[in-house]
XYZ file of N, CA and C in Angstrom:
801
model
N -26.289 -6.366 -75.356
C -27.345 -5.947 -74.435
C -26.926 -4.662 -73.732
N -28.111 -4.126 -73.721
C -27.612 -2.518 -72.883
C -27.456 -2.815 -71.174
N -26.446 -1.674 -70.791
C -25.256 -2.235 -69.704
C -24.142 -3.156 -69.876
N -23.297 -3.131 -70.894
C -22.014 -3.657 -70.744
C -21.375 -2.752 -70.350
N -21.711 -1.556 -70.493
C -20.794 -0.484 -69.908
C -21.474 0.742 -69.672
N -21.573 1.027 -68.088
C -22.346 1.814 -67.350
C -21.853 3.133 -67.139
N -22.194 3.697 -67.181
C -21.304 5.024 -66.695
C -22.406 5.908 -65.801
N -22.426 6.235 -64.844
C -22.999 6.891 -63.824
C -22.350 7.774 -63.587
N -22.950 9.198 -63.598
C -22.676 10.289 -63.006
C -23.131 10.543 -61.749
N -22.040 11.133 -60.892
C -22.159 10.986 -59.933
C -21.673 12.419 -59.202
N -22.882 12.782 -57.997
C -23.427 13.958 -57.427
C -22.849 13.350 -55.682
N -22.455 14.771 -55.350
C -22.517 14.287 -53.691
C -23.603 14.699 -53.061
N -24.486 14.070 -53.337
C -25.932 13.838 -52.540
C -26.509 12.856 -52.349
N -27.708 12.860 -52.025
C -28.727 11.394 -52.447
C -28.646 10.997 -53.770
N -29.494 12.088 -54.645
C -29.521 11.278 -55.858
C -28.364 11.007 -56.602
N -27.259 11.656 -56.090
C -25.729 10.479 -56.766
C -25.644 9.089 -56.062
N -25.578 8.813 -55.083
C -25.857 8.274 -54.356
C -26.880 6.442 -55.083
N -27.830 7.460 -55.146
C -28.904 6.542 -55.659
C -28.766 5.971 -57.053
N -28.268 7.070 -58.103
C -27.057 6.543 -59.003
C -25.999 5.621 -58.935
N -25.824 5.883 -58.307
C -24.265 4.558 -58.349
C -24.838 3.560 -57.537
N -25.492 3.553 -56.711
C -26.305 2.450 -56.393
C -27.003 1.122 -57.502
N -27.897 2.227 -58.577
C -28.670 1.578 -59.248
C -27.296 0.930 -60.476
N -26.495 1.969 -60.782
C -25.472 1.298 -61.627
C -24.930 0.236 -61.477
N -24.716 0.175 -60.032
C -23.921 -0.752 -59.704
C -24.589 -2.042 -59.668
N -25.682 -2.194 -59.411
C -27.012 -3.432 -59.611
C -27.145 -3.751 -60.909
N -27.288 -2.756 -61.930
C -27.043 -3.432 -63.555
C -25.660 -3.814 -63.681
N -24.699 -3.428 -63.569
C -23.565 -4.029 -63.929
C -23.454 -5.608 -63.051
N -24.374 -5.297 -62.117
C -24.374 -7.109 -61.491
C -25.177 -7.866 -62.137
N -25.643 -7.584 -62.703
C -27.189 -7.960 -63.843
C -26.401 -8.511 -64.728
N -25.641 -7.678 -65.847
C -24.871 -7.985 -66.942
C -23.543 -8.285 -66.708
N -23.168 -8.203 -66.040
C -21.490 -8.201 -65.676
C -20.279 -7.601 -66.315
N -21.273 -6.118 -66.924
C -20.349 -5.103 -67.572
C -19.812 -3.995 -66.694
N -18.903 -3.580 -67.290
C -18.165 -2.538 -66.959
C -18.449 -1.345 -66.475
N -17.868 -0.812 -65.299
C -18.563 0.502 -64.330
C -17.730 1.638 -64.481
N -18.251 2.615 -64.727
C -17.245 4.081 -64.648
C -18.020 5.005 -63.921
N -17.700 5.945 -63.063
C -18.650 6.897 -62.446
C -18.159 8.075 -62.481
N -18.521 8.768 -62.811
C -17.912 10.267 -62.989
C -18.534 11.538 -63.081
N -17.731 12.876 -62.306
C -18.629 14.033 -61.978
C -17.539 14.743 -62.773
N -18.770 15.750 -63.377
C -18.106 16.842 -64.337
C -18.102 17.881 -63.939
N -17.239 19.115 -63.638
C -17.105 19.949 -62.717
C -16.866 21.349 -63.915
N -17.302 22.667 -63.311
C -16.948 23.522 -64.225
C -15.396 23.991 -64.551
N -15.795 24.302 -65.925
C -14.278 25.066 -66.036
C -13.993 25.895 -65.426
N -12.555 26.532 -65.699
C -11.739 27.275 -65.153
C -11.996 27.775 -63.549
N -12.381 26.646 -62.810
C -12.167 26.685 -61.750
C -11.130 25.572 -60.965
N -9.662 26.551 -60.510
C -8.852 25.495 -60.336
C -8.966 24.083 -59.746
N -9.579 24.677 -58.503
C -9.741 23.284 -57.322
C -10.638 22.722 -58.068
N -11.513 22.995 -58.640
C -12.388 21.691 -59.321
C -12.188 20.404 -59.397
N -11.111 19.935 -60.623
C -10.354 19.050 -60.949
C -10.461 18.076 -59.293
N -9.498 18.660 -58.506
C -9.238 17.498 -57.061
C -9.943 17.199 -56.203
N -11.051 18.014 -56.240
C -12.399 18.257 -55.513
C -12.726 17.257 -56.060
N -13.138 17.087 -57.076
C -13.874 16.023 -58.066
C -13.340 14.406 -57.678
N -11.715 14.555 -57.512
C -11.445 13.485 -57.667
C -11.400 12.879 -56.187
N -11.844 13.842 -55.251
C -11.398 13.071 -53.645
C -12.685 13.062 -53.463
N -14.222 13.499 -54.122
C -15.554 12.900 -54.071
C -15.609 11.675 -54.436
N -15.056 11.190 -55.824
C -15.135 9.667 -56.467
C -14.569 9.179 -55.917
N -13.232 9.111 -54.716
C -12.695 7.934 -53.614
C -13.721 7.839 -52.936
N -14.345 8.859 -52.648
C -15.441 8.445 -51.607
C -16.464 7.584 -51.880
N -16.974 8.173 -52.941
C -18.052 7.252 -53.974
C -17.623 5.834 -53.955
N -16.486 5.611 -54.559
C -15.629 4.456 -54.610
C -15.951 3.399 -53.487
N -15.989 4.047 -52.159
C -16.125 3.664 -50.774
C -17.460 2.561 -50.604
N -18.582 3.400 -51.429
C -19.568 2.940 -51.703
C -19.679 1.287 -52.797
N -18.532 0.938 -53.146
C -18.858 -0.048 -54.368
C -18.347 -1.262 -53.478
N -17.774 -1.075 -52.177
C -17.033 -2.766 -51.710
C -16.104 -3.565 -52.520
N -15.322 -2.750 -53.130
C -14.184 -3.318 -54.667
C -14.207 -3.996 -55.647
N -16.181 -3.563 -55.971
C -16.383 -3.644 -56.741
C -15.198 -2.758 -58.014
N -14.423 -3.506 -59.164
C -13.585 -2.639 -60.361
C -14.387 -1.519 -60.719
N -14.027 -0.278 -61.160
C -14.522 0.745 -61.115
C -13.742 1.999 -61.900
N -14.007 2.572 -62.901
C -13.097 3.491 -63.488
C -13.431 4.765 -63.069
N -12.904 6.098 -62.488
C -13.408 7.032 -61.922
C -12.824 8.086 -63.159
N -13.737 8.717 -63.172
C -13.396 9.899 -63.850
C -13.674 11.470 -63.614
N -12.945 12.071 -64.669
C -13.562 13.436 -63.892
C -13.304 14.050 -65.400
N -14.376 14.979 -65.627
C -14.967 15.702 -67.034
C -15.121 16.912 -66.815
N -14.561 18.011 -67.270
C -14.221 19.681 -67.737
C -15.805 19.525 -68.730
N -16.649 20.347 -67.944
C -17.866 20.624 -68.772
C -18.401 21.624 -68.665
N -19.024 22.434 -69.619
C -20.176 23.777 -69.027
C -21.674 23.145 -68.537
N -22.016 21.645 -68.556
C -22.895 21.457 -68.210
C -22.806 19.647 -67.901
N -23.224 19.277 -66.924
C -23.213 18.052 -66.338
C -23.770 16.765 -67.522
N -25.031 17.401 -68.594
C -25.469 16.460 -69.532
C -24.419 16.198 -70.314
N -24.517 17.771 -70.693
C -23.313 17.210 -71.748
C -21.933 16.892 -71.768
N -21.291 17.167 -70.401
C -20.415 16.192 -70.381
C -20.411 14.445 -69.896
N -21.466 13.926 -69.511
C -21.582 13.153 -69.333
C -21.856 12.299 -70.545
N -22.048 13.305 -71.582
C -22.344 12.753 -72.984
C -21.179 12.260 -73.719
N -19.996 13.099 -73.566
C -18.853 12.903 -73.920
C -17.853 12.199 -73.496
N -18.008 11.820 -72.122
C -17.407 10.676 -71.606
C -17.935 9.402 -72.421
N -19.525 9.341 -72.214
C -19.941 8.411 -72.879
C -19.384 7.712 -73.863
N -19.328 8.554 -75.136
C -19.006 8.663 -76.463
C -17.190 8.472 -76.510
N -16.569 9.049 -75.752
C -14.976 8.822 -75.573
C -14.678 7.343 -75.061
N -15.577 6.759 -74.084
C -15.065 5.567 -73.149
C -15.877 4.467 -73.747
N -16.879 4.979 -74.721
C -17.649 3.696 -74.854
C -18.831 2.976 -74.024
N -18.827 3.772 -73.281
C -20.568 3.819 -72.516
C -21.866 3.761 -73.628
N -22.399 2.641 -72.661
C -23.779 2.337 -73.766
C -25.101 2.581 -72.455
N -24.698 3.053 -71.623
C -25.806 3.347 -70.919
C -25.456 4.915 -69.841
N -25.799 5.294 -69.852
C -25.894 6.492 -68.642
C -26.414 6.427 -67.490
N -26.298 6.917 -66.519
C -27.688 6.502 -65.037
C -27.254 7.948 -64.368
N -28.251 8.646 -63.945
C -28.468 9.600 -63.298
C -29.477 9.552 -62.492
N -29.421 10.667 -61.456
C -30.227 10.389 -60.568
C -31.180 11.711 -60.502
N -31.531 11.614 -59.413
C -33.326 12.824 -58.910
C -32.807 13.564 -58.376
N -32.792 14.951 -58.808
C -32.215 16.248 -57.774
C -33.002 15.871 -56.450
N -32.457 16.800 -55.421
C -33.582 16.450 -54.227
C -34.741 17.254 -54.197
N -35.559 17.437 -53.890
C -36.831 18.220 -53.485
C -37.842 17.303 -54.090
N -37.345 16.404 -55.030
C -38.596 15.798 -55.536
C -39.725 14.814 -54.524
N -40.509 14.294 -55.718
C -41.371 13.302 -54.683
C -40.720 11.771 -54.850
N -40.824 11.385 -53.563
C -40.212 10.335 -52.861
C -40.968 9.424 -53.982
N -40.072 8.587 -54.624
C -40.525 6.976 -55.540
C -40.614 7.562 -56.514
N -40.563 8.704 -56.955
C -41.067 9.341 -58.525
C -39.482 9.821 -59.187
N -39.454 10.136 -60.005
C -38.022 10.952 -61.000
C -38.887 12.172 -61.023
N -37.407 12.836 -60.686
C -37.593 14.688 -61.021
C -36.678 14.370 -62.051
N -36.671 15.273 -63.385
C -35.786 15.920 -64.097
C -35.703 17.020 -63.841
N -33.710 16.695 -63.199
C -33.692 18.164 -63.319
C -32.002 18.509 -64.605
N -31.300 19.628 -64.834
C -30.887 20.045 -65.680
C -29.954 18.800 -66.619
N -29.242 18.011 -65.754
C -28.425 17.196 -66.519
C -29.185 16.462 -67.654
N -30.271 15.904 -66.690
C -31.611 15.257 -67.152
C -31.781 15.210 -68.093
N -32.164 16.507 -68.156
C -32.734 17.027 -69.399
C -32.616 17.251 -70.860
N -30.946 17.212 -70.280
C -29.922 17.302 -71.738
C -29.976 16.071 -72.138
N -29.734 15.082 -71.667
C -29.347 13.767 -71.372
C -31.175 13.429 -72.484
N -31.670 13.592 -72.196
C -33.420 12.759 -72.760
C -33.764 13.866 -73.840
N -32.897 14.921 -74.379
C -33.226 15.684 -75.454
C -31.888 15.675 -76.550
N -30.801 14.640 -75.732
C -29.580 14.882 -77.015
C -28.630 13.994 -76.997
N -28.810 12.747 -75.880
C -27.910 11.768 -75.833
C -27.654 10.567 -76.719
N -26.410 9.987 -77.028
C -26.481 9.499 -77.906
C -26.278 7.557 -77.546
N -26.504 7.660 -76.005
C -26.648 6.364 -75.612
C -28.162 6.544 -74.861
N -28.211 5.108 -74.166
C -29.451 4.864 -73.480
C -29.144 5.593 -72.196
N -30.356 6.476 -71.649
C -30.444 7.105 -70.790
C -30.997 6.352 -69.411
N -30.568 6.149 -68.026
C -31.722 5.120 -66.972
C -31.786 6.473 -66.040
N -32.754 6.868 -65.637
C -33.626 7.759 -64.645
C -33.680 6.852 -63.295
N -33.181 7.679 -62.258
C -33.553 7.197 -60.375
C -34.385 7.559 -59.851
N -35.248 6.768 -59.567
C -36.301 7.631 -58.622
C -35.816 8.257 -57.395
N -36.577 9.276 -57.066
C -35.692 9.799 -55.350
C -35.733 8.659 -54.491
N -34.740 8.255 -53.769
C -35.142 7.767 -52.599
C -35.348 6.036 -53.097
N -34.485 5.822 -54.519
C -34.429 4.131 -54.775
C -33.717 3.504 -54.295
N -33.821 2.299 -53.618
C -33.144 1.195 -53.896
C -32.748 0.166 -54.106
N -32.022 -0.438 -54.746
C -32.174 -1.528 -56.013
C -32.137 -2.856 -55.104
N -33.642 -3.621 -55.480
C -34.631 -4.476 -54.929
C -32.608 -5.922 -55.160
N -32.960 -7.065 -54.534
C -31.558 -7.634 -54.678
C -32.095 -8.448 -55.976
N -32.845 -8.628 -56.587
C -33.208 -9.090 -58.072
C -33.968 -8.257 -58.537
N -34.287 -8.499 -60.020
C -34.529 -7.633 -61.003
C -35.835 -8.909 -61.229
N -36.898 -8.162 -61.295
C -38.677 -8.919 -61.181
C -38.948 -8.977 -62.727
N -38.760 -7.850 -63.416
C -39.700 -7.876 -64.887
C -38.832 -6.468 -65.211
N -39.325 -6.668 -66.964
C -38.939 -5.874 -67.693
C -39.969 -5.005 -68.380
N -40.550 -4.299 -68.103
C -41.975 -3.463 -68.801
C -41.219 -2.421 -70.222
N -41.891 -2.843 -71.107
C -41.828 -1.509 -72.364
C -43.496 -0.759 -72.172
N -43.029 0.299 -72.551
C -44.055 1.287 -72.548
C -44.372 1.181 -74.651
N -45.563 0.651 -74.679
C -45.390 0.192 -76.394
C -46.469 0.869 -77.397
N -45.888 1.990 -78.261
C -47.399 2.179 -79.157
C -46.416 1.835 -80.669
N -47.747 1.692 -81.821
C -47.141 0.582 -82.611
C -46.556 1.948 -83.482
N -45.313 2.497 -83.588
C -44.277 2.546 -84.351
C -42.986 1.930 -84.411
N -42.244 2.456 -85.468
C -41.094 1.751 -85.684
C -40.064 1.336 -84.164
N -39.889 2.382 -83.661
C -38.968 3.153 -82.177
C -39.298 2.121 -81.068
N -40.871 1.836 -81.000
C -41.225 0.583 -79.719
C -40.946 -0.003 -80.369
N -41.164 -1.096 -82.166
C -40.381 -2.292 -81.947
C -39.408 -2.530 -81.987
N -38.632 -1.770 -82.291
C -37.305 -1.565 -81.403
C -36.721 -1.954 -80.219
N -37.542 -1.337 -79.347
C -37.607 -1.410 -77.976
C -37.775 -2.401 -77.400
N -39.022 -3.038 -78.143
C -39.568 -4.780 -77.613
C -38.236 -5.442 -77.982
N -37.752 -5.912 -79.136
C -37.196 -6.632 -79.678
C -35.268 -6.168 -78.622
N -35.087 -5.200 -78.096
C -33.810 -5.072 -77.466
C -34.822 -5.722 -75.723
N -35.643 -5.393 -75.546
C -35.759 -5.700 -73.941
C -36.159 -7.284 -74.047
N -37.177 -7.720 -75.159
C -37.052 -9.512 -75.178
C -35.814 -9.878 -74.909
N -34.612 -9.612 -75.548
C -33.660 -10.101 -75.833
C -32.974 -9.999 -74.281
N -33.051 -8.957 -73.607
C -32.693 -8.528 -72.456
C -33.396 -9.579 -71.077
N -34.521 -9.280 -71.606
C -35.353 -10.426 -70.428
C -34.913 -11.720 -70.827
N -34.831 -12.629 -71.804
C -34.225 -13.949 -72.334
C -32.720 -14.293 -71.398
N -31.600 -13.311 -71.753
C -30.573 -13.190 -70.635
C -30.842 -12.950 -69.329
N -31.852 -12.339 -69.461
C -31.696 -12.055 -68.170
C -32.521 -12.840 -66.938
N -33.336 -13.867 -67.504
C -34.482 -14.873 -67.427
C -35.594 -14.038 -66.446
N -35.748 -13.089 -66.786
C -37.022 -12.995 -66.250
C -38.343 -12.106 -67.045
N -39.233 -11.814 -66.713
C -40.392 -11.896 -67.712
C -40.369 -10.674 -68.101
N -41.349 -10.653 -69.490
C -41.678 -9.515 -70.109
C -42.552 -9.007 -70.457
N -43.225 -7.712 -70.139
C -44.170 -6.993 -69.787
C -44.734 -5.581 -70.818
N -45.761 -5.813 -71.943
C -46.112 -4.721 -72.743
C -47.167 -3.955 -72.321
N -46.690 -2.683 -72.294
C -48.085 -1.541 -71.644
C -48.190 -0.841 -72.524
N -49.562 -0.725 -72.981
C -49.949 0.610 -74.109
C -50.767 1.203 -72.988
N -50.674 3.026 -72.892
C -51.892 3.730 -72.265
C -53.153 4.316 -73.240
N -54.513 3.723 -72.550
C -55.397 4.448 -73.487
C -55.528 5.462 -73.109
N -55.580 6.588 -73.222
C -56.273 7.698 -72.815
C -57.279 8.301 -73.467
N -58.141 8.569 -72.524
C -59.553 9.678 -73.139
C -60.240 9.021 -73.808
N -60.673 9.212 -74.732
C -61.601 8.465 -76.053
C -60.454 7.639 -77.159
N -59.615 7.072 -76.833
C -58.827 5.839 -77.297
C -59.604 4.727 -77.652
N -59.383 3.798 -78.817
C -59.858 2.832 -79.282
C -59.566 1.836 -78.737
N -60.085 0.988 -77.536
C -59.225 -0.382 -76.622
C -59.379 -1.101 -78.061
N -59.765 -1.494 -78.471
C -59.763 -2.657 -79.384
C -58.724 -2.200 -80.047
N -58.162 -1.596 -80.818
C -57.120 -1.100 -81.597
C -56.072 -1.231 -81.457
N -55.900 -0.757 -79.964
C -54.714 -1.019 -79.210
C -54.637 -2.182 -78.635
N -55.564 -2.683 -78.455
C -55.187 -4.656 -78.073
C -54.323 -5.220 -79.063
N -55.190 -4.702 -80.392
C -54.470 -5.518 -81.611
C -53.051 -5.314 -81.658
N -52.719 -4.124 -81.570
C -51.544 -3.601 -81.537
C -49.932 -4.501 -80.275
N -51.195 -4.999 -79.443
C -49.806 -5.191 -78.543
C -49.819 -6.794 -79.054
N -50.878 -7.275 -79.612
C -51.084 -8.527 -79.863
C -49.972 -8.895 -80.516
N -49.740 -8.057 -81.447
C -48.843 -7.865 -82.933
C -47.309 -7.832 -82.187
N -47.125 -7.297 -81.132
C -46.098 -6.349 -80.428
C -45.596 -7.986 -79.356
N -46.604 -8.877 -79.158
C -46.672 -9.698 -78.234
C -45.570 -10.936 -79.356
N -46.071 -11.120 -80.444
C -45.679 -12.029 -81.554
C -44.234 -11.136 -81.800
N -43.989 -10.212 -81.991
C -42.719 -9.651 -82.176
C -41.470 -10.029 -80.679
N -41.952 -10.124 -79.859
C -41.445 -10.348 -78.752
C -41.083 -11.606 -78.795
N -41.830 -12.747 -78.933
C -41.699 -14.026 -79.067
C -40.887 -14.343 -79.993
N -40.709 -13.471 -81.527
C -40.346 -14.186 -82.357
C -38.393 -13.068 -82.425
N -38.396 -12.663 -81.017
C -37.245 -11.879 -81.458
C -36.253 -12.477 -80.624
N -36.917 -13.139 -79.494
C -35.719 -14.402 -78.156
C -36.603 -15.153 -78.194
N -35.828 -16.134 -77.218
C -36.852 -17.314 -76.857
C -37.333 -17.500 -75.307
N -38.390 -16.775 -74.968
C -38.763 -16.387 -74.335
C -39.729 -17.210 -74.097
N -40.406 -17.942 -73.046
C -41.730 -19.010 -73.070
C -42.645 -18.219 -73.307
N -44.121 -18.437 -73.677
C -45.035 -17.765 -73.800
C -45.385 -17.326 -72.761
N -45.453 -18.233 -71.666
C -46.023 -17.575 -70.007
C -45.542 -16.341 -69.842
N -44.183 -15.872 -70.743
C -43.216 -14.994 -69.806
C -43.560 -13.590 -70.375
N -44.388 -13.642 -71.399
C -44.398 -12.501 -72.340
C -45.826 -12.053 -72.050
N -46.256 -10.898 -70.809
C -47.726 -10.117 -70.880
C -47.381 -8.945 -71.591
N -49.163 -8.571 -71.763
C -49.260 -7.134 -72.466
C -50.778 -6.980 -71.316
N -50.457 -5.390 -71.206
C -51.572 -4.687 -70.558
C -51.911 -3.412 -71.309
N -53.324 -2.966 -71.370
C -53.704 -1.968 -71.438
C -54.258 -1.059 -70.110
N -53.844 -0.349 -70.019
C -53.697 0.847 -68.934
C -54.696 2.073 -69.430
N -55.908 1.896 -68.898
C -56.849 2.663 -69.159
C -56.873 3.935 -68.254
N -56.851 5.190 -68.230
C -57.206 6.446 -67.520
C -57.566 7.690 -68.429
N -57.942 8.611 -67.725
C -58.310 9.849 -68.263
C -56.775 10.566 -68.271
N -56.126 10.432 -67.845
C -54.537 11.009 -68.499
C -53.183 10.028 -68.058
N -52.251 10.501 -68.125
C -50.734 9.607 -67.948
C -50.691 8.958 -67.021
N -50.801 10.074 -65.467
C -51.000 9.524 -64.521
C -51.907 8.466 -63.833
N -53.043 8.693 -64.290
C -54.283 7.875 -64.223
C -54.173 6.731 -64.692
N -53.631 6.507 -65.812
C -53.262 5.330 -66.284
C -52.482 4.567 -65.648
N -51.289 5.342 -65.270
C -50.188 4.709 -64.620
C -50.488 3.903 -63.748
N -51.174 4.869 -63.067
C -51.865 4.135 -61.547
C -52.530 2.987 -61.956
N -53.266 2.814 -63.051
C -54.074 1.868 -62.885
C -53.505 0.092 -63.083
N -51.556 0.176 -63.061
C -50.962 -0.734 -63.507
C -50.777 -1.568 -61.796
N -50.192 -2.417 -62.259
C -49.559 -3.196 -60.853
C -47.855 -2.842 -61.242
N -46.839 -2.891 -59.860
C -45.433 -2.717 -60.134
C -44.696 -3.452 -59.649
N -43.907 -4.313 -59.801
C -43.297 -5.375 -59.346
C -42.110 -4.333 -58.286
N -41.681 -5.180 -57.324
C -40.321 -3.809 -56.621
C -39.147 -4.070 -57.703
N -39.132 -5.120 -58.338
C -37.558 -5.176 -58.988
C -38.226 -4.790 -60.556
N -38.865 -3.845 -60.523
C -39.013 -3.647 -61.899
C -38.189 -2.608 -62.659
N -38.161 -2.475 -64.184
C -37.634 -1.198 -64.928
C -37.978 -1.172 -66.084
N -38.606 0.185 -66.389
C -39.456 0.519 -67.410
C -38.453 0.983 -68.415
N -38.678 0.488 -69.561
C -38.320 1.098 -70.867
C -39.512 1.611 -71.755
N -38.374 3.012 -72.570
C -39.344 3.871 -73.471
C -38.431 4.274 -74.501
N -39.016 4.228 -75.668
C -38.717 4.322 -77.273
C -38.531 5.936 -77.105
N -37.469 6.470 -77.673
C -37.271 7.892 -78.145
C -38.486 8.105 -78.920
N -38.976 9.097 -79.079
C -39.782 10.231 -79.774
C -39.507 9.912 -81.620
N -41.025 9.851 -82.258
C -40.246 9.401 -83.929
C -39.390 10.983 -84.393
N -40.011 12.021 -83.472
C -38.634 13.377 -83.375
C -37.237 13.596 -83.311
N -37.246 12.318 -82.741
C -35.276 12.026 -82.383
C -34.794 12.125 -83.525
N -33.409 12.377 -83.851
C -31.990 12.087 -84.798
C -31.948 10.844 -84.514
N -31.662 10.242 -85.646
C -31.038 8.915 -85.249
C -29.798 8.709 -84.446
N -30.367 7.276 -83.172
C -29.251 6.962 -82.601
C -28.870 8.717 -81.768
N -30.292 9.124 -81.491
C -30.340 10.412 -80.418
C -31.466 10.000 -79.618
N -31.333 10.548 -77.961
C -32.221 9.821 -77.418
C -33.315 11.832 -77.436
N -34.635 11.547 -77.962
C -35.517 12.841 -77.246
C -36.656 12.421 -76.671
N -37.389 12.560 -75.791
C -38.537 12.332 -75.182
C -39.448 13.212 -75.368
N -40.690 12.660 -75.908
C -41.743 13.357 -76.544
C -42.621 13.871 -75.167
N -43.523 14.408 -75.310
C -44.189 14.948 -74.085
C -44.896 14.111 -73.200
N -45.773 12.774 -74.042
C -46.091 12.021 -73.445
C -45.461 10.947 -72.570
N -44.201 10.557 -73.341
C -43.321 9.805 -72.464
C -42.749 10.471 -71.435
N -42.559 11.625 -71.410
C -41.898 12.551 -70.206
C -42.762 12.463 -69.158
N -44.317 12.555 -69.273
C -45.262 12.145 -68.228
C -45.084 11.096 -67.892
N -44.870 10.334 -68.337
C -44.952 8.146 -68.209
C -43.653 8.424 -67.432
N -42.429 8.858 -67.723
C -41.470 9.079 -66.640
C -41.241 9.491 -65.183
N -42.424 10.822 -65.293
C -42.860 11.154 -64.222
C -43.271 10.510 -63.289
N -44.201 9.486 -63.993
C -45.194 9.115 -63.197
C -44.723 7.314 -62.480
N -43.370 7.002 -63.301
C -43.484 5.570 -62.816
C -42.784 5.625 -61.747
N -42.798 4.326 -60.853
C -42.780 4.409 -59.486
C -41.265 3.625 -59.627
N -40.718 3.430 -60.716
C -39.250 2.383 -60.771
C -38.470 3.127 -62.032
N -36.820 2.740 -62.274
C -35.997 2.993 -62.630
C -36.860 2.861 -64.224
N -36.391 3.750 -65.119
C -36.920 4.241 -66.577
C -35.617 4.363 -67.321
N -35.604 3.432 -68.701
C -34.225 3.479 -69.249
C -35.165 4.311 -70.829
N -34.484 4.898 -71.163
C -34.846 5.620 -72.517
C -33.764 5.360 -73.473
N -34.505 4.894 -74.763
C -33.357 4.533 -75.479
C -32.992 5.136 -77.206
N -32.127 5.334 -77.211
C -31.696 6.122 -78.403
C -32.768 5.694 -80.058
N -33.044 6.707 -80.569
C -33.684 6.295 -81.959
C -32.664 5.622 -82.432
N -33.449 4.122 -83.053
C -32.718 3.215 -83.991
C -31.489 2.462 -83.255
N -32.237 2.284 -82.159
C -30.760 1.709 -81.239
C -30.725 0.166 -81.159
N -29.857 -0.100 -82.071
C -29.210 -1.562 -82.853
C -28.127 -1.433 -83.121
């Protein structure tokens, strides 16, 4: 299950902050392994100790909770956070919201970005200004019927089953969309869910989210506070690469809770 091993990058601001926060709530979820770490530029000497007397501080923040701190030589915060990943065995990433954004929403800003166009684990997005509800309510996939969402269903059933709590399919119609089409679709998506954990039937909804665009739709959902949205890479991705297509980048925008994005073909 994704989160046995967390790795959070971590900013001295809010949204680091709000990062290691939310990390630290999945690793209580799963009872995997925590690393947090800021990647600092090269060839700047003090970097290196700078780095490392921020993560005591950070540290400060976990209550002893175990914790591996690190510190990463990078030209850019994604991609070294990519390479820790990939070196330590991280199966999840968590980053947070530069500041200026809007309060409850995710900004992407540069790490971000790298991170949802080239990572090779599951990516989780912070909203500005989160914090992690003391249980976890539901598990929502964002679902249209290709290969990549059942994917997605079939890792978050499995996730909600451990994790006993319910599971939640959203397709958005937009514009002149076929509702009937897409009912069928989650219907299909609903039976894949069931038949991938054992999950009661009560526990497994699907919604259609009707609006004239992303946002509109969005809005038109209900949000649990302990919720977290998952979304299928782009059928654009490399395999076992996470990219976010344009539409899901809106659905990111727009949700009001933590967003995990997950690598093409991630099994």
């Amino acid at each position: 299950m994704i989160g046995e091993h967390v790795l959070a990058g971590y900013a001295h601001d809010a949204g680091g902050r709000e990062a290691l926060g939310l990390a630290r709530a999945i690793v209580g979820l799963t009872g995997g392994r925590l690393s947090v770490a800021i990647v600092h530029p090269p060839d700047v000497p003090a970097a290196p100790g700078e780095a490392r007397a921020l993560l005591e501080q950070a540290a400060a923040y976990l209550d002893d909770l175990p914790v591996d701190l690190l510190v990463q030589e990078g030209r850019g915060v994604g991609r070294g956070l990519t390479l820790l990943a990939s070196r330590t065995g991280a199966d999840l990433i968590v980053v947070g919201s530069p500041e200026g954004g809007a309060r409850g929403r995710i900004s992407v800003g540069a790490a971000a970005d790298h991170l949802l166009h080239s990572a090779t684990e599951a990516v989780m997005l912070t909203p500005s200004g989160y914090t992690p509800p003391e249980d976890l309510e539901r598990i929502t996939v964002m679902y249209v019927r290709r290969p990549q969402c059942d994917d997605a269903v079939i890792r978050a059933a499995q996730a909600a089953e451990r994790l006993d709590v319910p599971l939640r399919l959203v397709t958005l119609a937009l514009g002149d969309a076929h509702p009937e089409r897409l009912r069928d679709d989650l219907a299909l998506a609903i039976r894949l869910a069931t038949d991938s954990a054992e999950l009661p039937p009560e526990d497994v909804s699907a919604e259609l989210a009707e609006g004239d665009d992303v946002a509109d739709a969005m809005g038109d959902l209900d949000w649990a506070e302990g919720e977290i949205l998952v979304c299928a890479s782009s059928e654009d991705a490399s395999v076992h690469r996470v990219f976010l297509g344009e539409v899901a980048l809106k659905v990111l925008r727009a949700a009001p809770c933590p967003v995990t994005v997950l690598p093409r073909g991630y099994f």
